[in-house]
Amino acid sequence: MVLPSRLLGARSPGSTLRIGSIGVGRMGLGDMKNALAAGLKASGAARVVAVCDVDARRTAHAAALVERFYREQKMPHEKVTTFTDFRELL
């Protein structure tokens, strides 16, 4: 069953885009930071909820950055899910 968003209001589950960032090395981390700073901070219409990289240290670092960003912005957030295999994230 498909319901129009107007029936659920502004807090409908489909009103927020959930983003998983795959590859959070130098360029991927930069892209993720830009996304947080530009669009996500202003509107709140999208959230980074998962990060993925084959290097577990990069994944942990990226997850910590996302959680710190939301904490500093005083935005409610969930714990960021981490993956080492992009297929699991997808």
PDB file of N, CA and C in Angstrom:
ATOM      1  N   MET A   1       0.837  -1.167   0.000  1.00  0.00           N
ATOM      2  CA  MET A   1       0.000   0.000   0.000  1.00  0.00           C
ATOM      3  C   MET A   1       0.889   1.239   0.000  1.00  0.00           C
ATOM      4  N   VAL A   2       0.569   2.189  -0.844  1.00  0.00           N
ATOM      5  CA  VAL A   2       1.325   3.429  -0.925  1.00  0.00           C
ATOM      6  C   VAL A   2       0.425   4.561  -0.446  1.00  0.00           C
ATOM      7  N   LEU A   3       0.912   5.299   0.545  1.00  0.00           N
ATOM      8  CA  LEU A   3       0.151   6.426   1.084  1.00  0.00           C
ATOM      9  C   LEU A   3       0.824   7.726   0.690  1.00  0.00           C
ATOM     10  N   PRO A   4       0.060   8.735   0.307  1.00  0.00           N
ATOM     11  CA  PRO A   4       0.659  10.038   0.011  1.00  0.00           C
ATOM     12  C   PRO A   4       1.247  10.644   1.287  1.00  0.00           C
ATOM     13  N   SER A   5       2.343  11.382   1.147  1.00  0.00           N
ATOM     14  CA  SER A   5       3.018  11.951   2.313  1.00  0.00           C
ATOM     15  C   SER A   5       2.138  12.922   3.083  1.00  0.00           C
ATOM     16  N   ARG A   6       1.184  13.535   2.423  1.00  0.00           N
ATOM     17  CA  ARG A   6       0.329  14.502   3.122  1.00  0.00           C
ATOM     18  C   ARG A   6      -0.497  13.828   4.226  1.00  0.00           C
ATOM     19  N   LEU A   7      -0.718  12.524   4.115  1.00  0.00           N
ATOM     20  CA  LEU A   7      -1.467  11.812   5.149  1.00  0.00           C
ATOM     21  C   LEU A   7      -0.643  11.599   6.409  1.00  0.00           C
ATOM     22  N   LEU A   8       0.679  11.501   6.257  1.00  0.00           N
ATOM     23  CA  LEU A   8       1.557  11.259   7.394  1.00  0.00           C
ATOM     24  C   LEU A   8       2.180  12.536   7.945  1.00  0.00           C
ATOM     25  N   GLY A   9       2.087  13.612   7.221  1.00  0.00           N
ATOM     26  CA  GLY A   9       2.637  14.886   7.676  1.00  0.00           C
ATOM     27  C   GLY A   9       4.118  15.028   7.386  1.00  0.00           C
ATOM     28  N   ALA A  10       4.710  16.060   7.956  1.00  0.00           N
ATOM     29  CA  ALA A  10       6.107  16.393   7.688  1.00  0.00           C
ATOM     30  C   ALA A  10       7.074  15.344   8.231  1.00  0.00           C
ATOM     31  N   ARG A  11       6.670  14.554   9.214  1.00  0.00           N
ATOM     32  CA  ARG A  11       7.556  13.571   9.831  1.00  0.00           C
ATOM     33  C   ARG A  11       7.393  12.181   9.210  1.00  0.00           C
ATOM     34  N   SER A  12       6.875  12.103   8.002  1.00  0.00           N
ATOM     35  CA  SER A  12       6.676  10.804   7.368  1.00  0.00           C
ATOM     36  C   SER A  12       8.027  10.129   7.141  1.00  0.00           C
ATOM     37  N   PRO A  13       8.085   8.791   7.169  1.00  0.00           N
ATOM     38  CA  PRO A  13       9.360   8.084   7.007  1.00  0.00           C
ATOM     39  C   PRO A  13      10.070   8.412   5.694  1.00  0.00           C
ATOM     40  N   GLY A  14       9.353   8.713   4.651  1.00  0.00           N
ATOM     41  CA  GLY A  14       9.969   9.004   3.368  1.00  0.00           C
ATOM     42  C   GLY A  14      10.374  10.452   3.180  1.00  0.00           C
ATOM     43  N   SER A  15      10.188  11.290   4.198  1.00  0.00           N
ATOM     44  CA  SER A  15      10.510  12.708   4.032  1.00  0.00           C
ATOM     45  C   SER A  15      11.997  13.008   4.224  1.00  0.00           C
ATOM     46  N   THR A  16      12.761  12.046   4.727  1.00  0.00           N
ATOM     47  CA  THR A  16      14.187  12.245   4.949  1.00  0.00           C
ATOM     48  C   THR A  16      14.984  11.248   4.122  1.00  0.00           C
ATOM     49  N   LEU A  17      15.923  11.748   3.340  1.00  0.00           N
ATOM     50  CA  LEU A  17      16.810  10.906   2.551  1.00  0.00           C
ATOM     51  C   LEU A  17      17.902  10.375   3.457  1.00  0.00           C
ATOM     52  N   ARG A  18      18.082   9.069   3.492  1.00  0.00           N
ATOM     53  CA  ARG A  18      19.109   8.433   4.320  1.00  0.00           C
ATOM     54  C   ARG A  18      20.285   8.087   3.420  1.00  0.00           C
ATOM     55  N   ILE A  19      21.477   8.600   3.766  1.00  0.00           N
ATOM     56  CA  ILE A  19      22.658   8.465   2.922  1.00  0.00           C
ATOM     57  C   ILE A  19      23.667   7.518   3.554  1.00  0.00           C
ATOM     58  N   GLY A  20      24.212   6.625   2.723  1.00  0.00           N
ATOM     59  CA  GLY A  20      25.324   5.773   3.113  1.00  0.00           C
ATOM     60  C   GLY A  20      26.522   6.164   2.261  1.00  0.00           C
ATOM     61  N   SER A  21      27.614   6.504   2.899  1.00  0.00           N
ATOM     62  CA  SER A  21      28.810   6.961   2.189  1.00  0.00           C
ATOM     63  C   SER A  21      29.761   5.778   1.997  1.00  0.00           C
ATOM     64  N   ILE A  22      30.002   5.414   0.743  1.00  0.00           N
ATOM     65  CA  ILE A  22      30.868   4.278   0.421  1.00  0.00           C
ATOM     66  C   ILE A  22      32.222   4.806  -0.033  1.00  0.00           C
ATOM     67  N   GLY A  23      33.276   4.365   0.645  1.00  0.00           N
ATOM     68  CA  GLY A  23      34.630   4.828   0.334  1.00  0.00           C
ATOM     69  C   GLY A  23      34.894   6.140   1.033  1.00  0.00           C
ATOM     70  N   VAL A  24      35.391   6.087   2.256  1.00  0.00           N
ATOM     71  CA  VAL A  24      35.600   7.317   3.034  1.00  0.00           C
ATOM     72  C   VAL A  24      37.084   7.572   3.253  1.00  0.00           C
ATOM     73  N   GLY A  25      37.846   7.379   2.172  1.00  0.00           N
ATOM     74  CA  GLY A  25      39.258   7.763   2.180  1.00  0.00           C
ATOM     75  C   GLY A  25      39.347   9.264   1.988  1.00  0.00           C
ATOM     76  N   ARG A  26      40.397   9.731   1.407  1.00  0.00           N
ATOM     77  CA  ARG A  26      40.616  11.171   1.260  1.00  0.00           C
ATOM     78  C   ARG A  26      39.488  11.862   0.494  1.00  0.00           C
ATOM     79  N   MET A  27      39.201  11.420  -0.709  1.00  0.00           N
ATOM     80  CA  MET A  27      38.173  12.086  -1.520  1.00  0.00           C
ATOM     81  C   MET A  27      36.763  11.805  -1.003  1.00  0.00           C
ATOM     82  N   GLY A  28      36.493  10.567  -0.642  1.00  0.00           N
ATOM     83  CA  GLY A  28      35.163  10.209  -0.151  1.00  0.00           C
ATOM     84  C   GLY A  28      34.825  10.922   1.147  1.00  0.00           C
ATOM     85  N   LEU A  29      35.819  11.052   2.026  1.00  0.00           N
ATOM     86  CA  LEU A  29      35.604  11.760   3.283  1.00  0.00           C
ATOM     87  C   LEU A  29      35.335  13.238   3.011  1.00  0.00           C
ATOM     88  N   GLY A  30      36.065  13.804   2.061  1.00  0.00           N
ATOM     89  CA  GLY A  30      35.839  15.199   1.684  1.00  0.00           C
ATOM     90  C   GLY A  30      34.441  15.407   1.117  1.00  0.00           C
ATOM     91  N   ASP A  31      34.005  14.488   0.263  1.00  0.00           N
ATOM     92  CA  ASP A  31      32.656  14.580  -0.292  1.00  0.00           C
ATOM     93  C   ASP A  31      31.604  14.485   0.813  1.00  0.00           C
ATOM     94  N   MET A  32      31.816  13.569   1.755  1.00  0.00           N
ATOM     95  CA  MET A  32      30.864  13.411   2.852  1.00  0.00           C
ATOM     96  C   MET A  32      30.809  14.674   3.709  1.00  0.00           C
ATOM     97  N   LYS A  33      31.960  15.261   4.002  1.00  0.00           N
ATOM     98  CA  LYS A  33      32.005  16.501   4.796  1.00  0.00           C
ATOM     99  C   LYS A  33      31.288  17.634   4.063  1.00  0.00           C
ATOM    100  N   ASN A  34      31.512  17.735   2.742  1.00  0.00           N
ATOM    101  CA  ASN A  34      30.834  18.774   1.968  1.00  0.00           C
ATOM    102  C   ASN A  34      29.327  18.588   1.989  1.00  0.00           C
ATOM    103  N   ALA A  35      28.882  17.361   1.890  1.00  0.00           N
ATOM    104  CA  ALA A  35      27.449  17.088   1.934  1.00  0.00           C
ATOM    105  C   ALA A  35      26.870  17.475   3.291  1.00  0.00           C
ATOM    106  N   LEU A  36      27.579  17.170   4.356  1.00  0.00           N
ATOM    107  CA  LEU A  36      27.110  17.541   5.689  1.00  0.00           C
ATOM    108  C   LEU A  36      27.032  19.062   5.831  1.00  0.00           C
ATOM    109  N   ALA A  37      28.094  19.744   5.420  1.00  0.00           N
ATOM    110  CA  ALA A  37      28.165  21.194   5.600  1.00  0.00           C
ATOM    111  C   ALA A  37      27.192  21.952   4.712  1.00  0.00           C
ATOM    112  N   ALA A  38      26.980  21.494   3.502  1.00  0.00           N
ATOM    113  CA  ALA A  38      26.154  22.246   2.554  1.00  0.00           C
ATOM    114  C   ALA A  38      24.674  21.952   2.719  1.00  0.00           C
ATOM    115  N   GLY A  39      24.234  20.853   2.227  1.00  0.00           N
ATOM    116  CA  GLY A  39      22.814  20.589   2.159  1.00  0.00           C
ATOM    117  C   GLY A  39      22.186  20.015   3.405  1.00  0.00           C
ATOM    118  N   LEU A  40      22.867  19.108   4.044  1.00  0.00           N
ATOM    119  CA  LEU A  40      22.251  18.401   5.155  1.00  0.00           C
ATOM    120  C   LEU A  40      22.047  19.300   6.361  1.00  0.00           C
ATOM    121  N   LYS A  41      22.995  20.169   6.618  1.00  0.00           N
ATOM    122  CA  LYS A  41      22.915  21.058   7.779  1.00  0.00           C
ATOM    123  C   LYS A  41      21.763  22.044   7.623  1.00  0.00           C
ATOM    124  N   ALA A  42      21.616  22.581   6.438  1.00  0.00           N
ATOM    125  CA  ALA A  42      20.628  23.633   6.221  1.00  0.00           C
ATOM    126  C   ALA A  42      19.193  23.130   6.285  1.00  0.00           C
ATOM    127  N   SER A  43      18.926  22.034   5.625  1.00  0.00           N
ATOM    128  CA  SER A  43      17.531  21.613   5.505  1.00  0.00           C
ATOM    129  C   SER A  43      17.139  20.481   6.438  1.00  0.00           C
ATOM    130  N   GLY A  44      18.073  19.630   6.774  1.00  0.00           N
ATOM    131  CA  GLY A  44      17.733  18.460   7.578  1.00  0.00           C
ATOM    132  C   GLY A  44      16.946  17.426   6.803  1.00  0.00           C
ATOM    133  N   ALA A  45      16.845  17.607   5.470  1.00  0.00           N
ATOM    134  CA  ALA A  45      16.063  16.692   4.641  1.00  0.00           C
ATOM    135  C   ALA A  45      16.834  15.436   4.290  1.00  0.00           C
ATOM    136  N   ALA A  46      18.112  15.372   4.649  1.00  0.00           N
ATOM    137  CA  ALA A  46      18.924  14.193   4.382  1.00  0.00           C
ATOM    138  C   ALA A  46      19.838  13.950   5.572  1.00  0.00           C
ATOM    139  N   ARG A  47      20.132  12.685   5.827  1.00  0.00           N
ATOM    140  CA  ARG A  47      20.982  12.317   6.961  1.00  0.00           C
ATOM    141  C   ARG A  47      21.988  11.269   6.525  1.00  0.00           C
ATOM    142  N   VAL A  48      23.237  11.418   6.954  1.00  0.00           N
ATOM    143  CA  VAL A  48      24.224  10.366   6.754  1.00  0.00           C
ATOM    144  C   VAL A  48      24.006   9.366   7.883  1.00  0.00           C
ATOM    145  N   VAL A  49      23.664   8.136   7.516  1.00  0.00           N
ATOM    146  CA  VAL A  49      23.349   7.126   8.532  1.00  0.00           C
ATOM    147  C   VAL A  49      24.307   5.941   8.496  1.00  0.00           C
ATOM    148  N   ALA A  50      25.134   5.841   7.440  1.00  0.00           N
ATOM    149  CA  ALA A  50      26.063   4.711   7.327  1.00  0.00           C
ATOM    150  C   ALA A  50      27.309   5.133   6.573  1.00  0.00           C
ATOM    151  N   VAL A  51      28.436   4.524   6.935  1.00  0.00           N
ATOM    152  CA  VAL A  51      29.691   4.739   6.229  1.00  0.00           C
ATOM    153  C   VAL A  51      30.336   3.388   5.958  1.00  0.00           C
ATOM    154  N   CYS A  52      31.104   3.310   4.860  1.00  0.00           N
ATOM    155  CA  CYS A  52      31.691   2.042   4.450  1.00  0.00           C
ATOM    156  C   CYS A  52      33.073   2.272   3.857  1.00  0.00           C
ATOM    157  N   ASP A  53      34.019   1.442   4.256  1.00  0.00           N
ATOM    158  CA  ASP A  53      35.349   1.436   3.660  1.00  0.00           C
ATOM    159  C   ASP A  53      36.001   0.105   4.025  1.00  0.00           C
ATOM    160  N   VAL A  54      36.911  -0.370   3.182  1.00  0.00           N
ATOM    161  CA  VAL A  54      37.599  -1.626   3.483  1.00  0.00           C
ATOM    162  C   VAL A  54      38.559  -1.463   4.659  1.00  0.00           C
ATOM    163  N   ASP A  55      38.984  -0.247   4.923  1.00  0.00           N
ATOM    164  CA  ASP A  55      39.870   0.046   6.053  1.00  0.00           C
ATOM    165  C   ASP A  55      39.005   0.414   7.263  1.00  0.00           C
ATOM    166  N   ALA A  56      39.013  -0.419   8.277  1.00  0.00           N
ATOM    167  CA  ALA A  56      38.160  -0.210   9.458  1.00  0.00           C
ATOM    168  C   ALA A  56      38.501   1.087  10.187  1.00  0.00           C
ATOM    169  N   ARG A  57      39.760   1.511  10.138  1.00  0.00           N
ATOM    170  CA  ARG A  57      40.130   2.777  10.797  1.00  0.00           C
ATOM    171  C   ARG A  57      39.458   3.965  10.118  1.00  0.00           C
ATOM    172  N   ARG A  58      39.412   3.938   8.791  1.00  0.00           N
ATOM    173  CA  ARG A  58      38.731   5.010   8.051  1.00  0.00           C
ATOM    174  C   ARG A  58      37.239   5.028   8.371  1.00  0.00           C
ATOM    175  N   THR A  59      36.667   3.844   8.448  1.00  0.00           N
ATOM    176  CA  THR A  59      35.237   3.749   8.731  1.00  0.00           C
ATOM    177  C   THR A  59      34.933   4.331  10.105  1.00  0.00           C
ATOM    178  N   ALA A  60      35.719   3.959  11.094  1.00  0.00           N
ATOM    179  CA  ALA A  60      35.504   4.459  12.457  1.00  0.00           C
ATOM    180  C   ALA A  60      35.692   5.972  12.512  1.00  0.00           C
ATOM    181  N   HIS A  61      36.691   6.474  11.812  1.00  0.00           N
ATOM    182  CA  HIS A  61      36.961   7.918  11.788  1.00  0.00           C
ATOM    183  C   HIS A  61      35.786   8.679  11.155  1.00  0.00           C
ATOM    184  N   ALA A  62      35.298   8.187  10.022  1.00  0.00           N
ATOM    185  CA  ALA A  62      34.178   8.840   9.338  1.00  0.00           C
ATOM    186  C   ALA A  62      32.919   8.812  10.197  1.00  0.00           C
ATOM    187  N   ALA A  63      32.651   7.684  10.840  1.00  0.00           N
ATOM    188  CA  ALA A  63      31.466   7.579  11.701  1.00  0.00           C
ATOM    189  C   ALA A  63      31.562   8.569  12.860  1.00  0.00           C
ATOM    190  N   ALA A  64      32.744   8.691  13.449  1.00  0.00           N
ATOM    191  CA  ALA A  64      32.934   9.640  14.552  1.00  0.00           C
ATOM    192  C   ALA A  64      32.716  11.077  14.080  1.00  0.00           C
ATOM    193  N   LEU A  65      33.182  11.410  12.871  1.00  0.00           N
ATOM    194  CA  LEU A  65      32.983  12.756  12.331  1.00  0.00           C
ATOM    195  C   LEU A  65      31.503  13.065  12.141  1.00  0.00           C
ATOM    196  N   VAL A  66      30.755  12.115  11.604  1.00  0.00           N
ATOM    197  CA  VAL A  66      29.326  12.327  11.375  1.00  0.00           C
ATOM    198  C   VAL A  66      28.603  12.516  12.703  1.00  0.00           C
ATOM    199  N   GLU A  67      28.871  11.645  13.664  1.00  0.00           N
ATOM    200  CA  GLU A  67      28.204  11.747  14.955  1.00  0.00           C
ATOM    201  C   GLU A  67      28.556  13.056  15.660  1.00  0.00           C
ATOM    202  N   ARG A  68      29.829  13.478  15.566  1.00  0.00           N
ATOM    203  CA  ARG A  68      30.230  14.745  16.174  1.00  0.00           C
ATOM    204  C   ARG A  68      29.532  15.925  15.494  1.00  0.00           C
ATOM    205  N   PHE A  69      29.418  15.861  14.153  1.00  0.00           N
ATOM    206  CA  PHE A  69      28.739  16.917  13.410  1.00  0.00           C
ATOM    207  C   PHE A  69      27.309  17.092  13.911  1.00  0.00           C
ATOM    208  N   TYR A  70      26.556  16.001  13.998  1.00  0.00           N
ATOM    209  CA  TYR A  70      25.160  16.095  14.440  1.00  0.00           C
ATOM    210  C   TYR A  70      25.069  16.536  15.902  1.00  0.00           C
ATOM    211  N   ARG A  71      25.998  16.079  16.725  1.00  0.00           N
ATOM    212  CA  ARG A  71      26.002  16.487  18.133  1.00  0.00           C
ATOM    213  C   ARG A  71      26.262  17.991  18.250  1.00  0.00           C
ATOM    214  N   GLU A  72      27.241  18.508  17.493  1.00  0.00           N
ATOM    215  CA  GLU A  72      27.569  19.938  17.539  1.00  0.00           C
ATOM    216  C   GLU A  72      26.427  20.797  16.999  1.00  0.00           C
ATOM    217  N   GLN A  73      25.690  20.283  16.016  1.00  0.00           N
ATOM    218  CA  GLN A  73      24.561  21.015  15.444  1.00  0.00           C
ATOM    219  C   GLN A  73      23.295  20.859  16.288  1.00  0.00           C
ATOM    220  N   LYS A  74      23.408  20.055  17.356  1.00  0.00           N
ATOM    221  CA  LYS A  74      22.272  19.777  18.238  1.00  0.00           C
ATOM    222  C   LYS A  74      21.086  19.201  17.451  1.00  0.00           C
ATOM    223  N   MET A  75      21.429  18.333  16.505  1.00  0.00           N
ATOM    224  CA  MET A  75      20.418  17.659  15.694  1.00  0.00           C
ATOM    225  C   MET A  75      20.268  16.240  16.222  1.00  0.00           C
ATOM    226  N   PRO A  76      19.044  15.756  16.360  1.00  0.00           N
ATOM    227  CA  PRO A  76      18.879  14.371  16.800  1.00  0.00           C
ATOM    228  C   PRO A  76      19.496  13.428  15.772  1.00  0.00           C
ATOM    229  N   HIS A  77      20.137  12.384  16.256  1.00  0.00           N
ATOM    230  CA  HIS A  77      20.790  11.458  15.329  1.00  0.00           C
ATOM    231  C   HIS A  77      20.853  10.055  15.924  1.00  0.00           C
ATOM    232  N   GLU A  78      20.990   9.097  15.036  1.00  0.00           N
ATOM    233  CA  GLU A  78      21.177   7.712  15.429  1.00  0.00           C
ATOM    234  C   GLU A  78      22.666   7.411  15.376  1.00  0.00           C
ATOM    235  N   LYS A  79      23.070   6.299  15.961  1.00  0.00           N
ATOM    236  CA  LYS A  79      24.451   5.859  15.817  1.00  0.00           C
ATOM    237  C   LYS A  79      24.676   5.507  14.348  1.00  0.00           C
ATOM    238  N   VAL A  80      25.791   5.962  13.810  1.00  0.00           N
ATOM    239  CA  VAL A  80      26.113   5.704  12.413  1.00  0.00           C
ATOM    240  C   VAL A  80      26.539   4.240  12.273  1.00  0.00           C
ATOM    241  N   THR A  81      25.942   3.536  11.329  1.00  0.00           N
ATOM    242  CA  THR A  81      26.274   2.140  11.077  1.00  0.00           C
ATOM    243  C   THR A  81      27.515   2.079  10.203  1.00  0.00           C
ATOM    244  N   THR A  82      28.432   1.179  10.529  1.00  0.00           N
ATOM    245  CA  THR A  82      29.673   1.058   9.763  1.00  0.00           C
ATOM    246  C   THR A  82      29.724  -0.293   9.052  1.00  0.00           C
ATOM    247  N   PHE A  83      30.334  -0.280   7.864  1.00  0.00           N
ATOM    248  CA  PHE A  83      30.469  -1.482   7.047  1.00  0.00           C
ATOM    249  C   PHE A  83      31.862  -1.526   6.438  1.00  0.00           C
ATOM    250  N   THR A  84      32.366  -2.739   6.188  1.00  0.00           N
ATOM    251  CA  THR A  84      33.601  -2.893   5.433  1.00  0.00           C
ATOM    252  C   THR A  84      33.327  -3.448   4.035  1.00  0.00           C
ATOM    253  N   ASP A  85      32.114  -3.891   3.791  1.00  0.00           N
ATOM    254  CA  ASP A  85      31.715  -4.427   2.488  1.00  0.00           C
ATOM    255  C   ASP A  85      30.539  -3.603   1.964  1.00  0.00           C
ATOM    256  N   PHE A  86      30.741  -2.942   0.837  1.00  0.00           N
ATOM    257  CA  PHE A  86      29.693  -2.061   0.305  1.00  0.00           C
ATOM    258  C   PHE A  86      28.394  -2.805   0.000  1.00  0.00           C
ATOM    259  N   ARG A  87      28.502  -4.102  -0.299  1.00  0.00           N
ATOM    260  CA  ARG A  87      27.286  -4.878  -0.600  1.00  0.00           C
ATOM    261  C   ARG A  87      26.385  -4.988   0.621  1.00  0.00           C
ATOM    262  N   GLU A  88      26.974  -5.045   1.791  1.00  0.00           N
ATOM    263  CA  GLU A  88      26.166  -5.082   3.020  1.00  0.00           C
ATOM    264  C   GLU A  88      25.442  -3.753   3.227  1.00  0.00           C
ATOM    265  N   LEU A  89      26.122  -2.666   2.938  1.00  0.00           N
ATOM    266  CA  LEU A  89      25.495  -1.353   3.066  1.00  0.00           C
ATOM    267  C   LEU A  89      24.323  -1.216   2.102  1.00  0.00           C
ATOM    268  N   LEU A  90      24.533  -1.647   0.865  1.00  0.00           N
ATOM    269  CA  LEU A  90      23.456  -1.546  -0.117  1.00  0.00           C
ATOM    270  C   LEU A  90      22.299  -2.441   0.251  1.00  0.00           C
TER     271      LEU A  90
END
